[in-house]
Amino acid sequence: QVQVVESGGRLVQAGGPLSLSCVVSGSHFSINAIHWYRQTPGNQRELVAKVTSGGSTNYLDPVKGRFTISRVNAKNTVYLQMNSLKPEDTATYYCAADWRTLVREVGRSWGQGTQVTVSS
């Protein structure tokens, strides 16, 4: 079983930085891509950033140049560094890890979410 735990969300002033962490744990699996999503009440979850096992990254257009996703494979940890935060970045942020087992089962595990609130 693969478990995902996010942390780092809090109240921050507009223009400030914030870093989120995502730790993936479990046994007998390898991780493919890891994603950060965000969701606000009444809206669909949207993909904010993604990093592949090879280190390739993709970003949602509104966060390009402000957010950076990075990955430490040895620690099964992914970080989302968010700079120049805006009130519209306020959301619950979720980490999702795509994994596969030695017997080639694949799946995606989600964290419980961490709340980021940006005050104006």
Tab-separated table of C-alpha atoms in Angstrom:
chain	number	residue	atom	x	y	z
A	1	GLN	CA	0.000	0.000	0.000
A	2	VAL	CA	1.318	3.407	-0.976
A	3	GLN	CA	0.662	6.353	1.318
A	4	VAL	CA	0.964	10.023	0.513
A	5	VAL	CA	1.222	12.768	3.113
A	6	GLU	CA	1.333	16.478	2.355
A	7	SER	CA	2.378	19.234	4.712
A	8	GLY	CA	3.239	22.902	4.769
A	9	GLY	CA	-0.046	24.613	4.080
A	10	ARG	CA	-0.843	27.713	6.124
A	11	LEU	CA	-2.029	31.306	5.965
A	12	VAL	CA	0.398	33.554	4.112
A	13	GLN	CA	0.288	37.141	2.866
A	14	ALA	CA	0.058	37.923	-0.805
A	15	GLY	CA	3.467	38.209	-2.409
A	16	GLY	CA	5.032	35.837	0.058
A	17	PRO	CA	6.574	32.405	-0.402
A	18	LEU	CA	5.442	29.022	0.842
A	19	SER	CA	6.814	25.535	0.416
A	20	LEU	CA	4.723	22.376	0.447
A	21	SER	CA	6.101	18.889	0.984
A	22	CYS	CA	4.802	15.518	-0.133
A	23	VAL	CA	6.202	12.277	1.230
A	24	VAL	CA	5.361	8.957	-0.400
A	25	SER	CA	5.833	5.789	1.618
A	26	GLY	CA	5.133	2.106	1.364
A	27	SER	CA	6.882	-1.060	0.313
A	28	HIS	CA	7.609	-2.914	-2.906
A	29	PHE	CA	6.769	-0.121	-5.274
A	30	SER	CA	8.401	2.444	-7.493
A	31	ILE	CA	7.109	5.901	-8.180
A	32	ASN	CA	6.448	7.285	-11.599
A	33	ALA	CA	5.080	10.811	-11.818
A	34	ILE	CA	4.096	12.887	-8.807
A	35	HIS	CA	1.549	15.641	-9.128
A	36	TRP	CA	0.316	18.626	-7.167
A	37	TYR	CA	-3.341	19.480	-7.633
A	38	ARG	CA	-5.457	22.160	-6.015
A	39	GLN	CA	-9.144	22.549	-5.436
A	40	THR	CA	-11.462	25.275	-4.211
A	41	PRO	CA	-15.028	24.713	-3.012
A	42	GLY	CA	-17.433	24.070	-5.852
A	43	ASN	CA	-14.687	23.657	-8.429
A	44	GLN	CA	-12.920	20.731	-9.999
A	45	ARG	CA	-9.488	19.739	-8.908
A	46	GLU	CA	-6.866	21.200	-11.253
A	47	LEU	CA	-3.350	20.049	-11.947
A	48	VAL	CA	-0.851	22.625	-10.749
A	49	ALA	CA	2.463	20.917	-11.367
A	50	LYS	CA	3.881	17.541	-12.251
A	51	VAL	CA	7.304	15.932	-12.115
A	52	THR	CA	8.130	12.647	-13.816
A	53	SER	CA	10.537	9.981	-12.618
A	54	GLY	CA	13.069	11.430	-15.035
A	55	GLY	CA	12.689	14.922	-13.640
A	56	SER	CA	10.624	16.496	-16.406
A	57	THR	CA	8.185	19.102	-15.129
A	58	ASN	CA	4.940	20.693	-16.270
A	59	TYR	CA	3.026	23.605	-14.791
A	60	LEU	CA	-0.394	25.147	-14.949
A	61	ASP	CA	-0.063	28.378	-16.930
A	62	PRO	CA	-1.053	30.776	-14.079
A	63	VAL	CA	1.728	29.429	-11.833
A	64	LYS	CA	4.537	29.285	-14.379
A	65	GLY	CA	7.468	31.346	-13.213
A	66	ARG	CA	6.153	31.437	-9.638
A	67	PHE	CA	5.945	27.777	-8.599
A	68	THR	CA	8.704	25.193	-8.775
A	69	ILE	CA	8.246	21.472	-8.289
A	70	SER	CA	11.254	19.428	-7.277
A	71	ARG	CA	11.828	15.827	-6.382
A	72	VAL	CA	14.267	13.996	-4.133
A	73	ASN	CA	14.003	10.399	-5.267
A	74	ALA	CA	16.100	9.004	-2.433
A	75	LYS	CA	13.584	10.383	0.034
A	76	ASN	CA	10.448	9.752	-2.053
A	77	THR	CA	9.696	13.394	-1.430
A	78	VAL	CA	8.422	16.141	-3.677
A	79	TYR	CA	8.386	19.840	-2.878
A	80	LEU	CA	6.298	22.626	-4.309
A	81	GLN	CA	7.982	25.982	-3.832
A	82	MET	CA	5.436	28.737	-4.314
A	83	ASN	CA	6.608	32.323	-4.661
A	84	SER	CA	4.783	35.587	-5.267
A	85	LEU	CA	1.597	34.048	-3.968
A	86	LYS	CA	-1.718	35.580	-4.970
A	87	PRO	CA	-5.138	35.365	-3.299
A	88	GLU	CA	-6.312	33.255	-6.226
A	89	ASP	CA	-3.777	30.610	-5.197
A	90	THR	CA	-5.904	29.954	-2.128
A	91	ALA	CA	-7.003	26.318	-2.261
A	92	THR	CA	-6.560	22.899	-0.777
A	93	TYR	CA	-3.458	21.404	-2.336
A	94	TYR	CA	-3.269	17.675	-2.941
A	95	CYS	CA	-0.336	15.489	-3.815
A	96	ALA	CA	-0.854	12.433	-5.994
A	97	ALA	CA	1.716	9.738	-6.691
A	98	ASP	CA	1.573	7.334	-9.623
A	99	TRP	CA	3.182	4.043	-8.665
A	100	ARG	CA	3.817	0.545	-9.912
A	101	THR	CA	4.677	-2.659	-8.081
A	102	LEU	CA	7.122	-5.446	-8.875
A	103	VAL	CA	4.256	-7.419	-10.373
A	104	ARG	CA	3.413	-4.452	-12.617
A	105	GLU	CA	0.307	-3.309	-10.837
A	106	VAL	CA	-0.182	0.420	-11.297
A	107	GLY	CA	-2.204	2.945	-9.410
A	108	ARG	CA	-2.435	6.435	-7.996
A	109	SER	CA	-2.506	7.374	-4.352
A	110	TRP	CA	-3.696	10.698	-2.987
A	111	GLY	CA	-2.848	12.609	0.098
A	112	GLN	CA	-5.393	14.154	2.412
A	113	GLY	CA	-4.677	17.700	1.255
A	114	THR	CA	-3.150	20.745	2.881
A	115	GLN	CA	-4.837	24.140	3.023
A	116	VAL	CA	-3.111	27.185	1.574
A	117	THR	CA	-4.738	30.538	2.242
A	118	VAL	CA	-3.305	33.714	0.735
A	119	SER	CA	-4.512	36.943	2.275
A	120	SER	CA	-4.590	40.179	0.303
